[in-house]
Short mmCIF file of C-alpha atoms and ligand atoms in Angstrom, two decimals:
data_model
loop_
_atom_site.label_atom_id
_atom_site.label_comp_id
_atom_site.label_asym_id
_atom_site.label_seq_id
_atom_site.Cartn_x
_atom_site.Cartn_y
_atom_site.Cartn_z
CA MET J 1 -126.24 189.23 22.63
CA HIS J 2 -125.85 191.48 19.44
CA SER J 3 -122.45 191.55 17.76
CA PHE J 4 -121.28 193.06 14.50
CA SER J 5 -120.54 189.59 13.23
CA SER J 6 -124.23 188.20 14.18
CA THR J 7 -125.57 190.45 11.47
CA PRO J 8 -125.97 189.01 8.29
CA ALA J 9 -123.64 190.32 5.36
CA LEU J 10 -125.36 191.49 2.30
CA GLY J 11 -123.92 188.94 -0.29
CA ALA J 12 -122.32 185.88 0.45
CA ALA J 13 -119.40 183.21 -1.52
CA THR J 14 -120.37 179.87 -0.47
CA VAL J 15 -117.78 177.63 -0.99
CA ASP J 16 -117.91 174.02 -1.73
CA LEU J 17 -114.79 172.56 0.10
CA ALA J 18 -115.91 169.13 -0.98
CA ALA J 19 -115.60 170.62 -4.43
CA ILE J 20 -111.76 171.63 -4.03
CA ALA J 21 -111.13 168.15 -2.39
CA HIS J 22 -112.78 166.26 -5.72
CA ASN J 23 -110.46 168.81 -7.84
CA LEU J 24 -107.43 168.13 -5.79
CA ARG J 25 -107.80 164.76 -6.84
CA THR J 26 -108.46 165.22 -10.24
CA ILE J 27 -105.20 167.31 -10.89
CA ALA J 28 -103.43 164.78 -8.87
CA ASP J 29 -104.52 161.70 -10.80
CA GLY J 30 -104.34 163.76 -14.14
CA ALA J 31 -100.75 164.74 -13.59
CA GLY J 32 -99.47 161.58 -11.97
CA ALA J 33 -97.90 163.75 -9.21
CA GLY J 34 -97.95 164.98 -5.80
CA VAL J 35 -99.47 168.80 -5.58
CA LEU J 36 -97.93 171.49 -4.01
CA ALA J 37 -101.94 173.44 -3.71
CA VAL J 38 -101.86 177.55 -4.04
CA VAL J 39 -103.43 179.20 -1.74
CA LYS J 40 -102.24 183.16 -2.18
CA ALA J 41 -104.68 185.86 -2.19
CA ASP J 42 -106.54 184.49 0.30
CA GLY J 43 -106.79 180.98 -1.15
CA TYR J 44 -107.66 183.00 -4.74
CA GLY J 45 -110.60 184.85 -2.75
CA HIS J 46 -112.08 181.59 -1.34
CA GLY J 47 -110.85 182.07 2.23
CA ALA J 48 -107.45 180.65 2.95
CA VAL J 49 -107.95 179.30 6.16
CA PRO J 50 -110.93 176.39 5.50
CA VAL J 51 -109.43 175.58 1.66
CA ALA J 52 -105.77 175.11 3.10
CA ARG J 53 -107.31 172.29 5.53
CA THR J 54 -109.02 170.93 3.07
CA LEU J 55 -106.33 170.85 0.71
CA VAL J 56 -104.15 169.56 3.73
CA ASP J 57 -106.82 166.55 4.63
CA ALA J 58 -107.58 165.77 0.71
CA GLY J 59 -103.99 165.14 0.47
CA ALA J 60 -101.99 167.84 -0.80
CA ASN J 61 -97.95 167.30 -0.23
CA GLY J 62 -97.81 170.93 0.77
CA LEU J 63 -99.23 174.52 0.59
CA GLY J 64 -98.07 177.21 -1.35
CA VAL J 65 -98.68 181.22 -0.64
CA ALA J 66 -96.91 184.12 -2.68
CA HIS J 67 -95.98 186.36 1.08
CA ILE J 68 -94.41 184.96 4.69
CA ARG J 69 -97.39 187.04 6.06
CA GLU J 70 -99.87 184.80 4.40
CA ALA J 71 -98.33 181.56 5.68
CA LEU J 72 -98.06 182.85 9.29
CA ALA J 73 -101.76 183.50 8.99
CA LEU J 74 -102.25 179.74 8.07
CA ARG J 75 -99.21 178.82 10.59
CA GLU J 76 -101.52 180.73 13.44
CA ALA J 77 -104.55 178.95 12.07
CA GLY J 78 -102.92 175.49 12.90
CA ILE J 79 -102.21 174.53 9.26
CA PRO J 80 -99.41 171.81 9.60
CA GLY J 81 -97.52 170.60 7.16
CA PRO J 82 -94.58 172.09 4.50
CA ILE J 83 -95.75 175.72 3.43
CA THR J 84 -93.51 177.50 0.93
CA ALA J 85 -93.79 181.07 0.43
CA TRP J 86 -91.74 182.86 -2.20
CA LEU J 87 -92.13 186.41 -3.07
CA HIS J 88 -90.33 188.87 -0.73
CA THR J 89 -88.82 192.38 -0.56
CA ARG J 90 -85.84 193.85 1.15
CA ASP J 91 -87.69 194.47 4.17
CA THR J 92 -88.61 190.60 4.54
CA ASP J 93 -88.51 189.45 8.17
CA PHE J 94 -87.25 185.76 7.38
CA ALA J 95 -86.48 185.24 11.29
CA VAL J 96 -90.04 184.79 12.12
CA ALA J 97 -90.55 182.76 8.65
CA ILE J 98 -87.81 179.98 10.37
CA ALA J 99 -89.39 179.98 13.36
CA ALA J 100 -92.25 179.11 12.21
CA GLY J 101 -91.14 176.56 10.08
CA LEU J 102 -91.84 177.65 6.43
CA ASP J 103 -90.03 176.79 3.59
CA ILE J 104 -88.74 180.10 2.38
CA ALA J 105 -88.28 180.21 -1.47
CA VAL J 106 -85.03 182.14 -2.63
CA SER J 107 -84.79 184.11 -6.06
CA SER J 108 -81.70 185.74 -5.31
CA ALA J 109 -78.33 185.56 -3.35
CA ARG J 110 -79.06 188.43 -1.52
CA GLN J 111 -82.04 186.83 -0.42
CA LEU J 112 -80.36 183.70 0.30
CA ALA J 113 -77.81 185.74 2.56
CA ALA J 114 -80.99 187.41 4.19
CA VAL J 115 -81.98 183.82 5.19
CA VAL J 116 -78.58 182.81 6.26
CA ASP J 117 -78.12 185.34 8.54
CA ALA J 118 -81.67 185.61 10.01
CA ALA J 119 -80.81 181.34 10.56
CA GLY J 120 -77.32 182.24 12.42
CA ARG J 121 -78.84 185.03 14.27
CA HIS J 122 -81.24 182.65 15.76
CA GLY J 123 -78.66 179.60 15.65
CA GLU J 124 -81.45 177.51 13.67
CA THR J 125 -81.42 175.73 9.81
CA ALA J 126 -83.59 177.34 7.37
CA THR J 127 -85.97 175.43 5.02
CA VAL J 128 -85.41 177.11 1.61
CA THR J 129 -86.50 176.51 -1.63
CA VAL J 130 -84.41 177.77 -4.69
CA LYS J 131 -86.41 179.03 -7.13
CA VAL J 132 -84.86 179.17 -10.50
CA ASP J 133 -85.69 181.57 -13.11
CA THR J 134 -85.92 179.33 -16.32
CA GLY J 135 -86.90 182.32 -18.45
CA MET J 136 -89.75 183.73 -17.54
CA ASN J 137 -87.68 187.05 -16.12
CA ARG J 138 -89.90 187.46 -13.31
CA SER J 139 -88.99 185.92 -9.81
CA GLY J 140 -86.08 183.41 -9.32
CA VAL J 141 -82.39 183.52 -9.48
CA ALA J 142 -81.29 185.11 -12.50
CA ALA J 143 -79.25 182.97 -15.10
CA ASP J 144 -76.03 185.54 -14.71
CA GLU J 145 -76.19 184.87 -10.95
CA TRP J 146 -76.54 181.05 -11.29
CA GLU J 147 -73.15 179.82 -10.63
CA SER J 148 -72.25 181.97 -7.59
CA PHE J 149 -75.48 181.40 -6.18
CA VAL J 150 -75.18 177.39 -6.42
CA ASP J 151 -71.53 178.07 -4.30
CA ASP J 152 -73.70 180.62 -1.73
CA LEU J 153 -75.98 177.74 -1.21
CA ALA J 154 -73.13 175.12 -1.21
CA ARG J 155 -71.45 176.99 1.49
CA ALA J 156 -74.86 178.12 3.52
CA ARG J 157 -75.91 173.87 3.44
CA ALA J 158 -72.20 172.76 4.57
CA ALA J 159 -72.66 175.65 7.45
CA GLY J 160 -75.98 173.94 8.75
CA ALA J 161 -77.67 177.53 7.78
CA VAL J 162 -79.75 175.97 5.23
CA ALA J 163 -81.57 172.66 4.09
CA LEU J 164 -82.60 172.17 1.01
CA ARG J 165 -86.32 170.92 0.48
CA GLY J 166 -87.07 172.09 -3.06
CA VAL J 167 -86.43 173.24 -6.62
CA MET J 168 -89.11 175.83 -8.41
CA THR J 169 -89.83 176.88 -11.31
CA HIS J 170 -92.84 178.89 -13.18
CA LEU J 171 -93.91 178.47 -16.47
CA ALA J 172 -94.21 181.77 -18.57
CA CYS J 173 -96.55 180.31 -21.35
CA GLY J 174 -97.86 176.99 -19.38
CA ASP J 175 -101.04 177.92 -21.03
CA GLU J 176 -99.97 176.98 -24.13
CA PRO J 177 -99.12 173.41 -23.59
CA ALA J 178 -97.59 173.19 -27.46
CA ASN J 179 -95.31 176.77 -27.15
CA PRO J 180 -91.76 175.35 -26.88
CA ALA J 181 -90.85 177.61 -23.99
CA ASN J 182 -92.18 175.24 -21.66
CA ASP J 183 -89.91 172.61 -22.93
CA HIS J 184 -86.98 175.01 -22.74
CA GLN J 185 -87.93 176.08 -19.08
CA ALA J 186 -88.16 172.64 -18.32
CA GLN J 187 -84.99 171.60 -19.84
CA ALA J 188 -83.25 174.68 -17.32
CA LEU J 189 -85.07 173.55 -14.53
CA ARG J 190 -83.55 170.16 -15.20
CA SER J 191 -80.24 171.20 -15.75
CA ALA J 192 -80.41 173.65 -12.69
CA VAL J 193 -81.39 170.21 -10.38
CA ALA J 194 -78.27 168.79 -11.95
CA ASP J 195 -75.60 171.84 -11.02
CA LEU J 196 -77.29 171.98 -7.19
CA ARG J 197 -76.81 167.51 -6.98
CA ALA J 198 -73.03 168.13 -8.37
CA VAL J 199 -72.71 170.24 -4.96
CA GLY J 200 -74.36 167.87 -2.52
CA ALA J 201 -77.61 169.94 -2.92
CA VAL J 202 -80.35 167.05 -3.33
CA PRO J 203 -83.98 168.24 -3.34
CA GLU J 204 -86.87 166.73 -2.06
CA ILE J 205 -89.25 168.24 -4.56
CA VAL J 206 -88.93 169.76 -8.01
CA HIS J 207 -92.25 171.70 -9.22
CA ALA J 208 -92.79 173.68 -11.94
CA ALA J 209 -96.45 172.89 -13.53
CA ASN J 210 -98.99 175.94 -12.70
CA SER J 211 -102.68 175.13 -13.16
CA PRO J 212 -102.76 175.01 -17.12
CA ALA J 213 -99.53 173.00 -17.51
CA ALA J 214 -100.88 170.32 -14.91
CA LEU J 215 -103.89 169.89 -17.10
CA THR J 216 -102.02 169.77 -20.09
CA ARG J 217 -98.75 168.45 -19.60
CA PRO J 218 -98.01 165.47 -17.57
CA ASP J 219 -94.53 164.99 -19.07
CA LEU J 220 -93.69 168.53 -16.98
CA ALA J 221 -94.92 167.46 -13.34
CA PHE J 222 -91.40 166.56 -12.06
CA ASP J 223 -92.32 165.70 -7.96
CA ALA J 224 -95.34 167.48 -7.88
CA VAL J 225 -97.36 170.27 -9.52
CA ARG J 226 -98.06 173.67 -8.31
CA PRO J 227 -101.75 174.59 -9.21
CA GLY J 228 -103.68 177.18 -7.90
CA VAL J 229 -106.84 178.22 -9.89
CA ALA J 230 -107.69 175.06 -11.26
CA LEU J 231 -107.99 173.76 -7.66
CA TYR J 232 -110.80 176.22 -7.16
CA GLY J 233 -112.75 174.74 -10.24
CA LEU J 234 -111.93 177.23 -12.59
CA ASN J 235 -109.89 175.83 -16.22
CA PRO J 236 -107.57 177.92 -17.43
CA VAL J 237 -107.21 176.20 -20.66
CA PRO J 238 -110.97 174.42 -21.68
CA GLN J 239 -110.17 174.78 -25.14
CA HIS J 240 -107.01 172.08 -23.93
CA SER J 241 -108.44 170.00 -21.61
CA ASP J 242 -111.90 168.63 -19.96
CA ALA J 243 -110.54 167.66 -16.68
CA ASP J 244 -113.95 167.54 -14.48
CA LEU J 245 -113.32 170.38 -12.04
CA ILE J 246 -116.18 171.97 -10.58
CA PRO J 247 -116.11 175.43 -9.52
CA ALA J 248 -116.06 175.84 -5.63
CA MET J 249 -117.68 179.48 -5.44
CA THR J 250 -120.99 180.70 -5.72
CA LEU J 251 -122.21 184.39 -5.62
CA ALA J 252 -125.13 184.79 -3.74
CA THR J 253 -127.78 187.60 -2.59
CA THR J 254 -131.22 188.42 -2.23
CA VAL J 255 -133.25 190.67 -4.02
CA SER J 256 -133.13 194.02 -1.94
CA LEU J 257 -136.16 196.11 -3.57
CA VAL J 258 -138.61 195.62 -6.35
CA LYS J 259 -140.56 198.75 -7.75
CA ARG J 260 -142.30 199.59 -10.89
CA VAL J 261 -140.17 202.08 -13.64
CA PRO J 262 -142.43 203.63 -15.81
CA ALA J 263 -141.58 203.96 -19.77
CA GLY J 264 -138.72 206.82 -20.33
CA GLY J 265 -137.63 206.28 -16.65
CA GLY J 266 -133.39 206.47 -16.80
CA ILE J 267 -132.04 203.88 -14.26
CA SER J 268 -128.98 204.16 -11.92
CA TYR J 269 -125.77 206.97 -12.47
CA GLY J 270 -125.95 208.66 -16.13
CA HIS J 271 -129.41 207.28 -16.75
CA THR J 272 -127.58 205.23 -19.29
CA TYR J 273 -130.20 203.17 -19.69
CA ILE J 274 -133.88 204.18 -20.22
CA ALA J 275 -136.98 201.96 -19.94
CA PRO J 276 -138.75 201.21 -23.19
CA ALA J 277 -141.82 200.08 -21.62
CA ASP J 278 -143.69 200.59 -18.34
CA THR J 279 -141.47 197.62 -16.56
CA THR J 280 -140.69 196.37 -12.83
CA VAL J 281 -136.79 196.09 -11.69
CA ALA J 282 -134.96 195.00 -8.79
CA VAL J 283 -132.29 196.14 -6.88
CA ILE J 284 -129.53 193.81 -6.05
CA PRO J 285 -127.23 194.80 -3.13
CA VAL J 286 -123.97 194.01 -4.59
CA GLY J 287 -121.79 196.51 -6.34
CA TYR J 288 -118.22 196.76 -7.90
CA ALA J 289 -117.02 196.88 -4.13
CA ASP J 290 -118.31 193.91 -3.75
CA GLY J 291 -116.22 192.65 -6.76
CA VAL J 292 -118.89 192.61 -9.51
CA PRO J 293 -116.89 194.54 -12.14
CA ARG J 294 -118.39 198.01 -12.98
CA ALA J 295 -117.06 197.05 -16.97
CA LEU J 296 -120.24 194.45 -16.56
CA SER J 297 -123.09 197.39 -16.54
CA GLY J 298 -125.61 196.86 -18.89
CA ARG J 299 -123.77 193.32 -19.72
CA LEU J 300 -124.24 190.74 -16.47
CA ARG J 301 -127.70 188.32 -16.15
CA VAL J 302 -128.22 187.37 -12.48
CA ARG J 303 -130.57 184.28 -11.56
CA ILE J 304 -133.79 184.37 -10.07
CA ASN J 305 -136.07 181.66 -8.83
CA GLY J 306 -134.57 179.78 -11.77
CA ARG J 307 -135.03 182.31 -14.46
CA ASP J 308 -132.28 185.09 -15.92
CA PHE J 309 -132.83 188.37 -15.84
CA PRO J 310 -130.46 191.58 -17.27
CA GLY J 311 -128.51 193.98 -15.56
CA VAL J 312 -129.75 197.32 -16.26
CA GLY J 313 -127.59 200.87 -16.01
CA ARG J 314 -124.67 201.59 -14.63
CA ILE J 315 -123.51 198.74 -11.74
CA CYS J 316 -122.69 200.93 -8.40
CA MET J 317 -120.37 200.60 -5.61
CA ASP J 318 -123.05 198.91 -3.48
CA GLN J 319 -125.62 197.67 -5.74
CA PHE J 320 -127.11 197.27 -9.30
CA VAL J 321 -130.30 196.94 -11.09
CA VAL J 322 -131.99 194.56 -12.65
CA ASP J 323 -135.19 194.63 -15.53
CA LEU J 324 -137.78 191.89 -14.33
CA GLY J 325 -139.95 192.62 -17.49
CA PRO J 326 -143.80 192.78 -17.95
CA ASP J 327 -144.32 190.41 -15.91
CA GLU J 328 -142.80 191.12 -12.73
CA GLY J 329 -140.34 188.28 -13.66
CA GLY J 330 -143.02 185.99 -12.72
CA GLY J 331 -143.35 187.64 -9.19
CA VAL J 332 -139.75 187.88 -7.87
CA ALA J 333 -140.09 189.55 -4.19
CA GLU J 334 -137.69 190.98 -2.45
CA GLY J 335 -136.01 188.94 -0.41
CA ASP J 336 -135.80 186.42 -3.44
CA ALA J 337 -132.80 184.33 -3.40
CA VAL J 338 -130.66 185.68 -6.41
CA GLU J 339 -127.39 183.84 -7.74
CA VAL J 340 -124.96 186.41 -8.81
CA PHE J 341 -122.12 183.55 -10.66
CA GLY J 342 -122.46 179.96 -9.52
CA THR J 343 -121.14 176.26 -10.95
CA GLY J 344 -122.76 177.06 -14.66
CA ALA J 345 -124.11 173.49 -13.85
CA ASP J 346 -127.46 174.97 -14.82
CA GLY J 347 -126.45 177.02 -17.39
CA GLY J 348 -126.15 180.05 -14.79
CA PRO J 349 -123.44 182.53 -15.07
CA THR J 350 -120.31 182.05 -14.17
CA ALA J 351 -116.83 183.79 -13.18
CA ARG J 352 -115.79 182.44 -16.58
CA GLU J 353 -118.47 184.12 -18.07
CA TRP J 354 -117.84 187.98 -16.42
CA ALA J 355 -114.16 187.49 -17.41
CA ASP J 356 -114.98 186.94 -21.15
CA LEU J 357 -117.71 189.52 -21.30
CA THR J 358 -114.76 192.12 -19.51
CA GLY J 359 -111.61 190.92 -21.42
CA THR J 360 -109.74 189.37 -17.91
CA ILE J 361 -109.41 185.89 -16.20
CA ASP J 362 -111.74 184.48 -13.90
CA TYR J 363 -108.57 184.32 -11.35
CA GLU J 364 -109.33 187.97 -11.53
CA ILE J 365 -112.94 188.06 -10.71
CA VAL J 366 -112.69 185.11 -7.57
CA THR J 367 -109.80 187.27 -5.93
CA GLY J 368 -111.59 190.48 -6.42
CA ILE J 369 -114.96 189.22 -4.83
CA GLY J 370 -114.67 191.62 -1.75
CA SER J 371 -114.22 191.62 2.04
CA ARG J 372 -117.85 192.61 2.89
CA ILE J 373 -118.79 189.09 1.38
CA GLU J 374 -119.57 186.40 3.98
CA ARG J 375 -117.70 183.51 3.06
CA ARG J 376 -119.76 180.28 3.83
CA TYR J 377 -118.86 176.97 3.82
CA VAL J 378 -120.20 173.93 2.36
CA GLY J 379 -118.92 170.37 2.29
CA GLY J 380 -116.53 170.61 4.39
CA PRO J 381 -116.75 167.95 8.05
CA VAL J 382 -119.32 170.31 9.45
CA ALA J 383 -121.13 171.40 6.46
CA GLY J 384 -123.61 173.94 6.34
CA ASP J 385 -123.07 175.84 9.76
CA ASP J 386 -119.50 177.14 9.21
CA THR J 387 -119.58 180.44 8.43
CA VAL J 388 -116.95 183.22 9.00
CA GLY J 389 -116.64 186.77 7.79
CA GLY J 390 -114.74 187.79 4.54
CA PRO J 391 -111.00 188.76 5.72
CA THR J 392 -111.60 191.92 7.29
CA ALA J 393 -114.61 190.79 8.89
CA GLY J 394 -113.56 187.82 10.47
CA GLY J 395 -109.27 188.14 9.92
CA ALA J 396 -108.10 184.84 9.41
CA GLY J 397 -110.92 183.23 11.06
CA GLY J 398 -110.47 179.11 11.35
CA GLY J 399 -114.16 178.89 9.63
CA ARG J 400 -114.72 175.37 11.72
CA SER J 401 -114.19 175.61 15.07
C1 PLP X 1 -99.82 181.53 -8.80
C2 PLP X 1 -99.23 181.05 -8.61
C3 PLP X 1 -98.92 179.51 -9.05
C4 PLP X 1 -100.66 179.07 -9.29
O1 PLP X 1 -100.89 179.27 -10.69
P1 PLP X 1 -102.36 178.94 -11.16
O2 PLP X 1 -102.28 179.65 -12.91
O3 PLP X 1 -103.42 179.68 -10.43
O4 PLP X 1 -102.38 177.31 -11.06
C5 PLP X 1 -97.76 178.52 -9.10
N1 PLP X 1 -96.53 179.00 -8.67
C6 PLP X 1 -96.40 180.20 -8.57
C7 PLP X 1 -95.15 180.88 -8.34
C8 PLP X 1 -97.26 181.11 -8.59
O5 PLP X 1 -97.18 182.51 -8.14
#
């Protein structure tokens, strides 16, 4: 039977689940703490469900996502254990989160009241984490609301509307290990936990550290660290930590076309590159819609048959062009495998290199890999053949079934 999903995608992100399990252990050992593993934004573009399953199997104490929708997708895929979701809006449906047994992190008295209301309507007890704003001034219970919030929480507990699971905060300067803001925020978190304990609300788990803090400040690990990007093998603080992390994602495709371009021929939109001599080029069938930043036009390199070739001319929505040079790249042919970025272990291009070239962070590169790119999984229990579509092609699709 022919179907859309049996037609191969033009590009694939291969995700090494064994690398993710390894990174989890490396981070946990380094921090000497539990790990609440962050799998928001489709597991930083790696595919939330297979990644979450891997992390739970590898011993994560729980999972973290931003939206309740993301947490529900994990539950629907059968992911067990605590899942904390921390970003809500006025119209967030807390009832469905309570029914799914999620841990709802609340950032205000209003959010707590909405959770209490939803719990009351359904006669259930909601599991909550208190997200405290200790100085980032983003999400979290604001300092001026704190005292009344603690009273509200104490009442909600007494009424059986909520059970306290965690207390969390987020560091503004975790990537600067020596910044005193980290210590101020940790101290404010300790004081918030003490205030809650004083009204009988004792959290099971306290956490603050994102990846950079988990890698550099084990003294701020509390009960668990809360890394995202480092789980995927990307080190946000290479100048401060030489942790043994393995990048999990390799983005690859195959050469779509090989052709001659005569000296003086302009390549791609706007002819921003003019071939200085007769040459051979290869068309690479991934573009900015797939997450190859247009700002890399004329600046990226790809690996084909173990050799690097430069991108020339503008990166387009679906494709870009590389110059194979006068020797035709040593015989590069249509269908040859192209590593667009990978682990860097062999000196090849990396997400980090792209980020450095375009003035961003590798977080934005991997989370920007588009839905036309198929996610393939290796290094899992049934490594090799567990292919799922991208987020739109395969939905939350389970990967291993
Ligand atoms: C995204 C996020 C994290 C993970 O951050 P990394 O820098 O990727 O480790 C942790 N906590 C919260 C609240 C987040 O939003």
